[in-house]
CSV table of N, CA and C in Angstrom, one decimal:
chain,number,residue,atom,x,y,z
H,1,UNK,N,39.2,-22.7,-11.3
H,1,UNK,CA,40.2,-21.8,-11.6
H,1,UNK,C,39.7,-20.7,-12.5
H,2,UNK,N,39.9,-19.5,-12.2
H,2,UNK,CA,39.5,-18.4,-13.0
H,2,UNK,C,40.3,-18.2,-14.3
H,3,UNK,N,39.7,-17.9,-15.4
H,3,UNK,CA,40.4,-17.7,-16.6
H,3,UNK,C,40.8,-16.2,-16.7
H,4,UNK,N,42.0,-15.9,-17.0
H,4,UNK,CA,42.5,-14.5,-17.0
H,4,UNK,C,42.0,-13.9,-18.4
H,5,UNK,N,41.2,-12.9,-18.3
H,5,UNK,CA,40.7,-12.3,-19.5
H,5,UNK,C,41.2,-10.9,-19.6
H,6,UNK,N,42.3,-10.6,-19.0
H,6,UNK,CA,42.9,-9.3,-19.0
H,6,UNK,C,43.3,-8.9,-20.5
H,7,UNK,N,43.0,-7.7,-20.9
H,7,UNK,CA,43.3,-7.3,-22.2
H,7,UNK,C,44.8,-7.3,-22.4
H,8,UNK,N,45.6,-7.0,-21.4
H,8,UNK,CA,47.1,-7.0,-21.5
H,8,UNK,C,47.7,-8.3,-21.6
H,9,UNK,N,46.9,-9.4,-21.3
H,9,UNK,CA,47.4,-10.8,-21.5
H,9,UNK,C,47.1,-11.4,-22.8
H,10,UNK,N,46.3,-10.7,-23.7
H,10,UNK,CA,45.9,-11.2,-25.0
H,10,UNK,C,47.2,-11.3,-25.9
H,11,UNK,N,47.4,-12.4,-26.5
H,11,UNK,CA,48.6,-12.7,-27.3
H,11,UNK,C,48.4,-12.7,-28.8
H,12,UNK,N,47.2,-12.6,-29.2
H,12,UNK,CA,46.9,-12.7,-30.7
H,12,UNK,C,46.3,-14.1,-31.0
H,13,UNK,N,46.5,-15.1,-30.1
H,13,UNK,CA,46.0,-16.4,-30.2
H,13,UNK,C,44.9,-16.7,-29.3
H,14,UNK,N,44.9,-16.1,-28.1
H,14,UNK,CA,43.8,-16.3,-27.2
H,14,UNK,C,42.7,-15.4,-27.5
H,15,UNK,N,41.5,-15.7,-26.9
H,15,UNK,CA,40.4,-14.9,-27.0
H,15,UNK,C,39.7,-14.8,-25.6
H,16,UNK,N,38.8,-13.9,-25.5
H,16,UNK,CA,38.1,-13.7,-24.2
H,16,UNK,C,36.7,-14.4,-24.3
H,17,UNK,N,36.4,-15.2,-23.3
H,17,UNK,CA,35.1,-15.8,-23.2
H,17,UNK,C,34.1,-14.8,-22.8
H,18,UNK,N,33.1,-14.6,-23.6
H,18,UNK,CA,32.1,-13.6,-23.3
H,18,UNK,C,30.7,-14.3,-23.0
H,19,UNK,N,30.8,-15.6,-22.8
H,19,UNK,CA,29.6,-16.3,-22.3
H,19,UNK,C,28.8,-16.9,-23.5
H,20,UNK,N,27.9,-17.8,-23.1
H,20,UNK,CA,27.0,-18.4,-24.1
H,20,UNK,C,27.7,-19.1,-25.3
H,21,UNK,N,28.9,-19.6,-25.0
H,21,UNK,CA,29.7,-20.2,-26.1
H,21,UNK,C,30.4,-19.3,-27.0
H,22,UNK,N,30.3,-18.0,-26.7
H,22,UNK,CA,30.9,-17.0,-27.6
H,22,UNK,C,32.3,-16.5,-27.1
H,23,UNK,N,33.1,-16.2,-28.0
H,23,UNK,CA,34.4,-15.6,-27.7
H,23,UNK,C,34.6,-14.3,-28.5
H,24,UNK,N,35.5,-13.5,-27.9
H,24,UNK,CA,35.8,-12.2,-28.6
H,24,UNK,C,37.3,-12.1,-28.7
H,25,UNK,N,37.8,-12.0,-30.0
H,25,UNK,CA,39.2,-11.8,-30.2
H,25,UNK,C,39.5,-10.3,-30.2
H,26,UNK,N,40.7,-10.0,-29.7
H,26,UNK,CA,41.1,-8.6,-29.6
H,26,UNK,C,42.4,-8.4,-30.5
H,27,UNK,N,42.5,-7.2,-31.0
H,27,UNK,CA,43.7,-6.8,-31.8
H,27,UNK,C,44.3,-5.7,-31.1
H,28,UNK,N,45.6,-5.7,-30.9
H,28,UNK,CA,46.4,-4.6,-30.3
H,28,UNK,C,47.6,-4.3,-31.2
H,29,UNK,N,47.5,-3.2,-31.8
H,29,UNK,CA,48.5,-2.7,-32.8
H,29,UNK,C,49.9,-2.6,-32.1
H,30,UNK,N,49.9,-2.3,-30.9
H,30,UNK,CA,51.2,-2.2,-30.2
H,30,UNK,C,52.0,-3.5,-30.1
H,31,UNK,N,51.3,-4.6,-30.3
H,31,UNK,CA,52.0,-5.9,-30.3
H,31,UNK,C,52.4,-6.5,-31.7
H,32,UNK,N,52.2,-5.7,-32.7
H,32,UNK,CA,52.7,-6.0,-34.0
H,32,UNK,C,54.2,-5.7,-34.1
H,33,UNK,N,54.9,-6.7,-34.5
H,33,UNK,CA,56.4,-6.5,-34.6
H,33,UNK,C,56.8,-6.4,-36.1
H,34,UNK,N,57.4,-5.3,-36.5
H,34,UNK,CA,57.8,-5.1,-37.8
H,34,UNK,C,59.3,-4.8,-37.8
H,35,UNK,N,60.1,-5.7,-38.3
H,35,UNK,CA,61.5,-5.6,-38.2
H,35,UNK,C,62.2,-5.8,-39.6
H,36,UNK,N,63.4,-5.2,-39.6
H,36,UNK,CA,64.3,-5.4,-40.8
H,36,UNK,C,65.6,-6.0,-40.2
H,37,UNK,N,66.1,-7.0,-40.9
H,37,UNK,CA,67.4,-7.5,-40.6
H,37,UNK,C,68.4,-7.1,-41.7
H,38,UNK,N,69.3,-6.3,-41.3
H,38,UNK,CA,70.3,-5.8,-42.2
H,38,UNK,C,71.3,-6.8,-42.7
H,39,UNK,N,72.0,-6.5,-43.8
H,39,UNK,CA,73.0,-7.5,-44.3
H,39,UNK,C,74.1,-7.9,-43.3
H,40,UNK,N,74.4,-7.0,-42.3
H,40,UNK,CA,75.4,-7.3,-41.3
H,40,UNK,C,74.8,-8.1,-40.2
H,41,UNK,N,73.5,-8.5,-40.2
H,41,UNK,CA,72.9,-9.3,-39.2
H,41,UNK,C,72.2,-8.5,-38.1
H,42,UNK,N,72.4,-7.2,-38.1
H,42,UNK,CA,71.7,-6.3,-37.1
H,42,UNK,C,70.2,-6.2,-37.4
H,43,UNK,N,69.4,-6.1,-36.3
H,43,UNK,CA,67.9,-6.0,-36.5
H,43,UNK,C,67.4,-4.7,-36.0
H,44,UNK,N,66.5,-4.1,-36.8
H,44,UNK,CA,66.0,-2.8,-36.5
H,44,UNK,C,64.5,-2.9,-36.4
H,45,UNK,N,63.9,-2.4,-35.4
H,45,UNK,CA,62.4,-2.4,-35.2
H,45,UNK,C,61.9,-1.1,-35.9
H,46,UNK,N,60.9,-1.2,-36.8
H,46,UNK,CA,60.4,-0.1,-37.5
H,46,UNK,C,59.3,0.6,-36.6
H,47,UNK,N,59.3,1.9,-36.6
H,47,UNK,CA,58.4,2.8,-35.8
H,47,UNK,C,58.0,4.0,-36.6
H,48,UNK,N,57.2,4.9,-36.0
H,48,UNK,CA,56.8,6.2,-36.6
H,48,UNK,C,56.0,6.0,-37.9
H,49,UNK,N,54.9,5.3,-37.9
H,49,UNK,CA,54.1,5.1,-39.0
H,49,UNK,C,53.1,6.2,-39.2
H,50,UNK,N,52.4,6.1,-40.3
H,50,UNK,CA,51.3,7.1,-40.6
H,50,UNK,C,50.2,6.7,-39.6
H,51,UNK,N,49.2,7.6,-39.5
H,51,UNK,CA,47.9,7.3,-38.8
H,51,UNK,C,47.1,6.4,-39.7
H,52,UNK,N,47.0,5.1,-39.2
H,52,UNK,CA,46.3,4.1,-40.0
H,52,UNK,C,47.1,2.9,-40.1
H,53,UNK,N,47.1,2.2,-41.3
H,53,UNK,CA,47.8,1.0,-41.5
H,53,UNK,C,49.3,1.2,-41.3
H,54,UNK,N,50.0,0.3,-40.6
H,54,UNK,CA,51.4,0.3,-40.5
H,54,UNK,C,52.2,-0.3,-41.6
H,55,UNK,N,51.7,-1.5,-42.0
H,55,UNK,CA,52.3,-2.3,-43.1
H,55,UNK,C,51.3,-3.2,-43.7
H,56,UNK,N,51.5,-3.4,-45.0
H,56,UNK,CA,50.6,-4.3,-45.8
H,56,UNK,C,51.4,-5.3,-46.5
H,57,UNK,N,51.6,-6.5,-46.0
H,57,UNK,CA,52.2,-7.6,-46.8
H,57,UNK,C,51.3,-8.1,-47.9
H,58,UNK,N,51.9,-8.4,-49.0
H,58,UNK,CA,51.0,-8.9,-50.1
H,58,UNK,C,51.8,-9.9,-51.0
H,59,UNK,N,51.2,-11.0,-51.3
H,59,UNK,CA,51.8,-11.9,-52.3
H,59,UNK,C,51.6,-11.3,-53.7
H,60,UNK,N,52.6,-11.4,-54.5
H,60,UNK,CA,52.6,-10.7,-55.8
H,60,UNK,C,51.7,-11.5,-56.8
H,61,UNK,N,52.0,-12.8,-56.9
H,61,UNK,CA,51.3,-13.7,-57.9
H,61,UNK,C,50.6,-14.8,-57.2
H,62,UNK,N,49.7,-15.4,-57.9
H,62,UNK,CA,48.9,-16.5,-57.3
H,62,UNK,C,49.8,-17.7,-57.2
H,63,UNK,N,49.4,-18.5,-56.2
H,63,UNK,CA,50.2,-19.8,-56.0
H,63,UNK,C,49.8,-20.8,-57.1
H,64,UNK,N,48.6,-20.8,-57.6
H,64,UNK,CA,48.2,-21.6,-58.7
H,64,UNK,C,47.4,-20.8,-59.7
H,65,UNK,N,47.4,-21.2,-60.9
H,65,UNK,CA,46.6,-20.6,-62.0
H,65,UNK,C,45.7,-21.7,-62.5
H,66,UNK,N,44.5,-21.4,-62.8
H,66,UNK,CA,43.5,-22.4,-63.2
H,66,UNK,C,42.8,-22.0,-64.5
H,67,UNK,N,42.2,-22.9,-65.2
H,67,UNK,CA,41.4,-22.7,-66.4
H,67,UNK,C,40.5,-23.9,-66.6
H,68,UNK,N,39.5,-23.7,-67.4
H,68,UNK,CA,38.7,-24.9,-67.8
H,68,UNK,C,38.4,-24.7,-69.3
H,69,UNK,N,38.1,-25.8,-70.0
H,69,UNK,CA,37.8,-25.7,-71.4
H,69,UNK,C,36.3,-25.5,-71.5
H,70,UNK,N,35.8,-25.4,-72.8
H,70,UNK,CA,34.3,-25.2,-73.0
H,70,UNK,C,33.5,-26.3,-72.4
H,71,UNK,N,34.0,-27.5,-72.2
H,71,UNK,CA,33.2,-28.6,-71.7
H,71,UNK,C,33.5,-28.8,-70.2
H,72,UNK,N,34.0,-27.8,-69.5
H,72,UNK,CA,34.2,-27.7,-68.1
H,72,UNK,C,35.2,-28.6,-67.5
H,73,UNK,N,36.2,-29.0,-68.3
H,73,UNK,CA,37.3,-29.8,-67.8
H,73,UNK,C,38.4,-28.9,-67.3
H,74,UNK,N,38.6,-29.0,-66.0
H,74,UNK,CA,39.5,-28.0,-65.4
H,74,UNK,C,41.0,-28.5,-65.5
H,75,UNK,N,41.9,-27.5,-65.4
H,75,UNK,CA,43.3,-27.7,-65.3
H,75,UNK,C,43.9,-26.7,-64.4
H,76,UNK,N,45.0,-27.0,-63.7
H,76,UNK,CA,45.7,-26.0,-62.9
H,76,UNK,C,47.2,-26.2,-63.0
H,77,UNK,N,47.9,-25.1,-62.8
H,77,UNK,CA,49.3,-25.1,-62.8
H,77,UNK,C,49.8,-24.5,-61.4
H,78,UNK,N,50.7,-25.2,-60.7
H,78,UNK,CA,51.3,-24.7,-59.5
H,78,UNK,C,52.5,-23.9,-60.0
H,79,UNK,N,52.6,-22.6,-59.5
H,79,UNK,CA,53.6,-21.7,-60.1
H,79,UNK,C,54.9,-21.7,-59.2
H,80,UNK,N,54.8,-22.0,-58.0
H,80,UNK,CA,56.0,-22.0,-57.1
H,80,UNK,C,56.6,-20.6,-57.0
H,81,UNK,N,55.9,-19.6,-57.4
H,81,UNK,CA,56.3,-18.2,-57.3
H,81,UNK,C,56.5,-17.8,-55.9
H,82,UNK,N,57.5,-17.1,-55.5
H,82,UNK,CA,57.8,-16.6,-54.2
H,82,UNK,C,57.9,-15.1,-54.1
H,83,UNK,N,57.4,-14.4,-55.0
H,83,UNK,CA,57.5,-12.9,-55.0
H,83,UNK,C,56.4,-12.3,-54.1
H,84,UNK,N,56.7,-11.3,-53.4
H,84,UNK,CA,55.8,-10.6,-52.6
H,84,UNK,C,56.2,-9.1,-52.4
H,85,UNK,N,55.5,-8.4,-51.6
H,85,UNK,CA,55.9,-7.0,-51.2
H,85,UNK,C,55.3,-6.7,-49.9
H,86,UNK,N,56.0,-5.6,-49.3
H,86,UNK,CA,55.5,-5.0,-48.1
H,86,UNK,C,55.4,-3.5,-48.3
H,87,UNK,N,54.2,-3.0,-48.1
H,87,UNK,CA,54.1,-1.5,-48.2
H,87,UNK,C,54.0,-0.9,-46.8
H,88,UNK,N,54.7,0.1,-46.6
H,88,UNK,CA,54.6,0.8,-45.3
H,88,UNK,C,54.7,2.3,-45.5
H,89,UNK,N,54.0,3.0,-44.8
H,89,UNK,CA,54.0,4.5,-44.8
H,89,UNK,C,54.4,5.0,-43.5
H,90,UNK,N,55.5,5.8,-43.5
H,90,UNK,CA,56.1,6.3,-42.3
H,90,UNK,C,56.1,7.8,-42.3
H,91,UNK,N,56.4,8.3,-41.1
H,91,UNK,CA,56.5,9.8,-40.9
H,91,UNK,C,57.8,10.3,-41.6
H,92,UNK,N,57.7,11.3,-42.4
H,92,UNK,CA,58.9,11.9,-42.9
H,92,UNK,C,59.8,12.4,-41.8
H,93,UNK,N,61.1,12.2,-41.9
H,93,UNK,CA,62.1,12.6,-40.9
H,93,UNK,C,62.3,11.7,-39.7
H,94,UNK,N,61.5,10.6,-39.7
H,94,UNK,CA,61.6,9.6,-38.7
H,94,UNK,C,62.9,8.7,-38.9
H,95,UNK,N,63.3,8.0,-37.8
H,95,UNK,CA,64.4,7.1,-38.0
H,95,UNK,C,64.1,6.0,-39.0
H,96,UNK,N,62.9,5.5,-39.0
H,96,UNK,CA,62.5,4.5,-40.0
H,96,UNK,C,62.6,5.0,-41.4
H,97,UNK,N,62.1,6.2,-41.7
H,97,UNK,CA,62.2,6.8,-43.0
H,97,UNK,C,63.7,6.9,-43.4
H,98,UNK,N,64.5,7.4,-42.5
H,98,UNK,CA,65.9,7.5,-42.7
H,98,UNK,C,66.6,6.1,-43.1
H,99,UNK,N,66.2,5.1,-42.3
H,99,UNK,CA,66.7,3.8,-42.6
H,99,UNK,C,66.3,3.3,-44.0
H,100,UNK,N,65.0,3.4,-44.3
H,100,UNK,CA,64.5,3.0,-45.6
H,100,UNK,C,65.2,3.7,-46.7
H,101,UNK,N,65.5,5.0,-46.5
H,101,UNK,CA,66.2,5.8,-47.5
H,101,UNK,C,67.6,5.3,-47.7
H,102,UNK,N,68.3,5.0,-46.6
H,102,UNK,CA,69.6,4.4,-46.7
H,102,UNK,C,69.6,3.1,-47.4
H,103,UNK,N,68.7,2.2,-47.1
H,103,UNK,CA,68.6,0.9,-47.8
H,103,UNK,C,68.4,1.1,-49.3
H,104,UNK,N,67.6,2.1,-49.6
H,104,UNK,CA,67.3,2.4,-51.0
H,104,UNK,C,68.6,2.9,-51.7
H,105,UNK,N,69.2,3.8,-51.1
H,105,UNK,CA,70.4,4.5,-51.7
H,105,UNK,C,71.6,3.6,-51.8
H,106,UNK,N,71.7,2.6,-51.0
H,106,UNK,CA,72.9,1.6,-51.0
H,106,UNK,C,72.5,0.3,-51.7
H,107,UNK,N,71.3,0.2,-52.2
H,107,UNK,CA,70.9,-1.1,-52.8
H,107,UNK,C,71.1,-2.3,-51.9
H,108,UNK,N,70.9,-2.2,-50.6
H,108,UNK,CA,71.2,-3.3,-49.7
H,108,UNK,C,70.1,-4.3,-49.8
H,109,UNK,N,70.4,-5.6,-49.8
H,109,UNK,CA,69.5,-6.7,-49.7
H,109,UNK,C,69.3,-7.0,-48.2
H,110,UNK,N,68.1,-7.1,-47.7
H,110,UNK,CA,67.8,-7.2,-46.3
H,110,UNK,C,66.6,-8.1,-46.1
H,111,UNK,N,66.4,-8.5,-44.8
H,111,UNK,CA,65.2,-9.3,-44.4
H,111,UNK,C,64.1,-8.4,-43.9
H,112,UNK,N,62.9,-8.8,-44.1
H,112,UNK,CA,61.7,-8.0,-43.6
H,112,UNK,C,60.8,-9.0,-42.9
H,113,UNK,N,60.3,-8.6,-41.7
H,113,UNK,CA,59.4,-9.6,-41.0
H,113,UNK,C,58.3,-8.8,-40.3
H,114,UNK,N,57.1,-9.3,-40.4
H,114,UNK,CA,55.9,-8.8,-39.7
H,114,UNK,C,55.3,-9.9,-38.9
H,115,UNK,N,55.1,-9.7,-37.6
H,115,UNK,CA,54.6,-10.8,-36.8
H,115,UNK,C,53.6,-10.2,-35.8
H,116,UNK,N,52.5,-11.0,-35.6
H,116,UNK,CA,51.5,-10.6,-34.6
H,116,UNK,C,50.9,-11.9,-34.1
H,117,UNK,N,51.2,-12.2,-32.8
H,117,UNK,CA,50.7,-13.5,-32.3
H,117,UNK,C,51.3,-14.6,-33.1
H,118,UNK,N,50.4,-15.4,-33.6
H,118,UNK,CA,50.9,-16.6,-34.4
H,118,UNK,C,51.0,-16.4,-35.9
H,119,UNK,N,50.7,-15.1,-36.3
H,119,UNK,CA,50.7,-14.8,-37.7
H,119,UNK,C,52.1,-14.2,-38.1
H,120,UNK,N,52.8,-14.7,-39.1
H,120,UNK,CA,54.1,-14.2,-39.5
H,120,UNK,C,54.1,-14.1,-41.0
H,121,UNK,N,54.6,-13.0,-41.5
H,121,UNK,CA,54.9,-12.8,-42.9
H,121,UNK,C,56.3,-12.3,-43.0
H,122,UNK,N,57.1,-12.9,-43.8
H,122,UNK,CA,58.5,-12.5,-43.8
H,122,UNK,C,59.2,-12.9,-45.2
H,123,UNK,N,60.4,-12.3,-45.4
H,123,UNK,CA,61.2,-12.6,-46.5
H,123,UNK,C,62.6,-12.3,-46.0
H,124,UNK,N,63.6,-13.2,-46.5
H,124,UNK,CA,65.0,-13.0,-46.1
H,124,UNK,C,65.7,-12.1,-47.1
H,125,UNK,N,65.2,-12.0,-48.3
H,125,UNK,CA,65.9,-11.2,-49.4
H,125,UNK,C,64.9,-10.2,-50.0
H,126,UNK,N,65.2,-9.0,-49.6
H,126,UNK,CA,64.3,-7.9,-50.1
H,126,UNK,C,65.1,-6.7,-50.5
H,127,UNK,N,64.5,-5.8,-51.3
H,127,UNK,CA,65.1,-4.6,-51.7
H,127,UNK,C,64.0,-3.5,-51.9
H,128,UNK,N,64.3,-2.3,-51.7
H,128,UNK,CA,63.4,-1.2,-51.9
H,128,UNK,C,63.1,-1.0,-53.4
H,129,UNK,N,61.8,-0.9,-53.8
H,129,UNK,CA,61.4,-0.8,-55.2
H,129,UNK,C,61.8,0.5,-55.8
H,130,UNK,N,61.5,1.6,-55.1
H,130,UNK,CA,61.8,3.0,-55.7
H,130,UNK,C,61.7,4.0,-54.5
H,131,UNK,N,62.2,5.1,-54.7
H,131,UNK,CA,62.1,6.2,-53.7
H,131,UNK,C,60.6,6.6,-53.6
H,132,UNK,N,60.1,7.0,-52.5
H,132,UNK,CA,58.7,7.4,-52.3
H,132,UNK,C,58.4,8.8,-52.9
H,133,UNK,N,57.2,9.0,-53.2
H,133,UNK,CA,56.8,10.4,-53.5
H,133,UNK,C,57.0,11.2,-52.3
H,134,UNK,N,57.3,12.5,-52.4
H,134,UNK,CA,57.7,13.3,-51.2
H,134,UNK,C,56.9,14.6,-51.1
H,135,UNK,N,55.6,14.5,-50.8
H,135,UNK,CA,54.8,15.7,-50.7
H,135,UNK,C,55.1,16.4,-49.4
H,136,UNK,N,54.9,17.7,-49.4
H,136,UNK,CA,55.0,18.6,-48.2
H,136,UNK,C,53.8,19.4,-48.2
H,137,UNK,N,53.2,19.6,-47.1
H,137,UNK,CA,51.9,20.4,-47.0
H,137,UNK,C,51.6,20.8,-45.6
H,138,UNK,N,50.3,20.9,-45.3
H,138,UNK,CA,49.8,21.4,-44.0
H,138,UNK,C,49.9,20.3,-42.9
H,139,UNK,N,49.7,19.0,-43.3
H,139,UNK,CA,49.8,17.9,-42.3
H,139,UNK,C,51.2,17.4,-42.2
H,140,UNK,N,51.3,16.5,-41.2
H,140,UNK,CA,52.6,15.8,-41.1
H,140,UNK,C,52.9,15.0,-42.4
H,141,UNK,N,54.1,15.3,-43.0
H,141,UNK,CA,54.4,14.6,-44.2
H,141,UNK,C,54.7,13.1,-44.0
H,142,UNK,N,54.2,12.2,-44.9
H,142,UNK,CA,54.5,10.8,-44.8
H,142,UNK,C,55.2,10.3,-46.1
H,143,UNK,N,55.9,9.2,-46.0
H,143,UNK,CA,56.5,8.6,-47.1
H,143,UNK,C,56.1,7.1,-47.2
H,144,UNK,N,55.6,6.8,-48.4
H,144,UNK,CA,55.2,5.4,-48.6
H,144,UNK,C,56.3,4.6,-49.4
H,145,UNK,N,56.7,3.6,-48.7
H,145,UNK,CA,57.8,2.7,-49.3
H,145,UNK,C,57.2,1.4,-49.7
H,146,UNK,N,57.8,0.8,-50.8
H,146,UNK,CA,57.4,-0.5,-51.2
H,146,UNK,C,58.7,-1.3,-51.2
H,147,UNK,N,58.6,-2.4,-50.4
H,147,UNK,CA,59.7,-3.3,-50.3
H,147,UNK,C,59.4,-4.6,-51.1
H,148,UNK,N,60.2,-4.9,-52.1
H,148,UNK,CA,60.0,-6.1,-52.9
H,148,UNK,C,60.7,-7.3,-52.2
H,149,UNK,N,59.9,-8.4,-52.1
H,149,UNK,CA,60.4,-9.6,-51.4
H,149,UNK,C,60.6,-10.7,-52.5
H,150,UNK,N,61.8,-11.3,-52.5
H,150,UNK,CA,62.1,-12.3,-53.4
H,150,UNK,C,61.8,-13.7,-52.9
H,151,UNK,N,61.6,-13.9,-51.6
H,151,UNK,CA,61.3,-15.2,-51.0
H,151,UNK,C,60.2,-15.0,-50.0
H,152,UNK,N,59.1,-14.5,-50.4
H,152,UNK,CA,58.0,-14.2,-49.5
H,152,UNK,C,57.4,-15.4,-48.9
H,153,UNK,N,57.1,-15.4,-47.6
H,153,UNK,CA,56.5,-16.5,-46.9
H,153,UNK,C,55.4,-16.0,-46.0
H,154,UNK,N,54.3,-16.7,-45.9
H,154,UNK,CA,53.2,-16.4,-45.0
H,154,UNK,C,52.9,-17.6,-44.2
H,155,UNK,N,52.7,-17.4,-42.9
H,155,UNK,CA,52.3,-18.4,-42.0
H,155,UNK,C,51.3,-17.9,-41.0
H,156,UNK,N,50.0,-18.2,-41.2
H,156,UNK,CA,48.9,-17.7,-40.4
H,156,UNK,C,48.8,-18.4,-39.0
H,157,UNK,N,49.6,-19.4,-38.7
H,157,UNK,CA,49.6,-20.1,-37.4
H,157,UNK,C,51.0,-20.6,-37.1
H,158,UNK,N,52.0,-19.7,-37.1
H,158,UNK,CA,53.4,-20.1,-37.0
H,158,UNK,C,53.7,-20.9,-35.7
H,159,UNK,N,53.0,-20.6,-34.6
H,159,UNK,CA,53.3,-21.2,-33.3
H,159,UNK,C,52.5,-22.4,-33.0
H,160,UNK,N,51.6,-22.8,-33.9
H,160,UNK,CA,50.7,-24.0,-33.5
H,160,UNK,C,51.4,-25.3,-33.6
């Protein structure tokens, strides 16, 4: 039975057999899902990003902190910290920019989710950190937003 190696069937978990025991993973930005869940339960798909990265999820603090004494005896503390952030840069005037502006101006608490294949980063309780810088010039203007997450979760293999 032939293995389907069509690029359009790549899910983020599968790879293409390129022979001699080697495989090639493919990334397709069109399959990244970036959504906001509003306080009323409605879900909005974010679009109209800058040319380049669409979103950057990031854990704020380390899960553990470590130290050792002068005689090399180690110690560690588990912090249980769940803070994180999502940075996204969108086109000025886009529906996504308008939504983020509304969330900022109303102080709404919302959910934010980034998913690609089996990798999911999300938080159910987020707020916009501050309004973006607003430059205007020769190129298409963009707005960089930082979403602060109060219950940040990362799962690199959510469907396994």
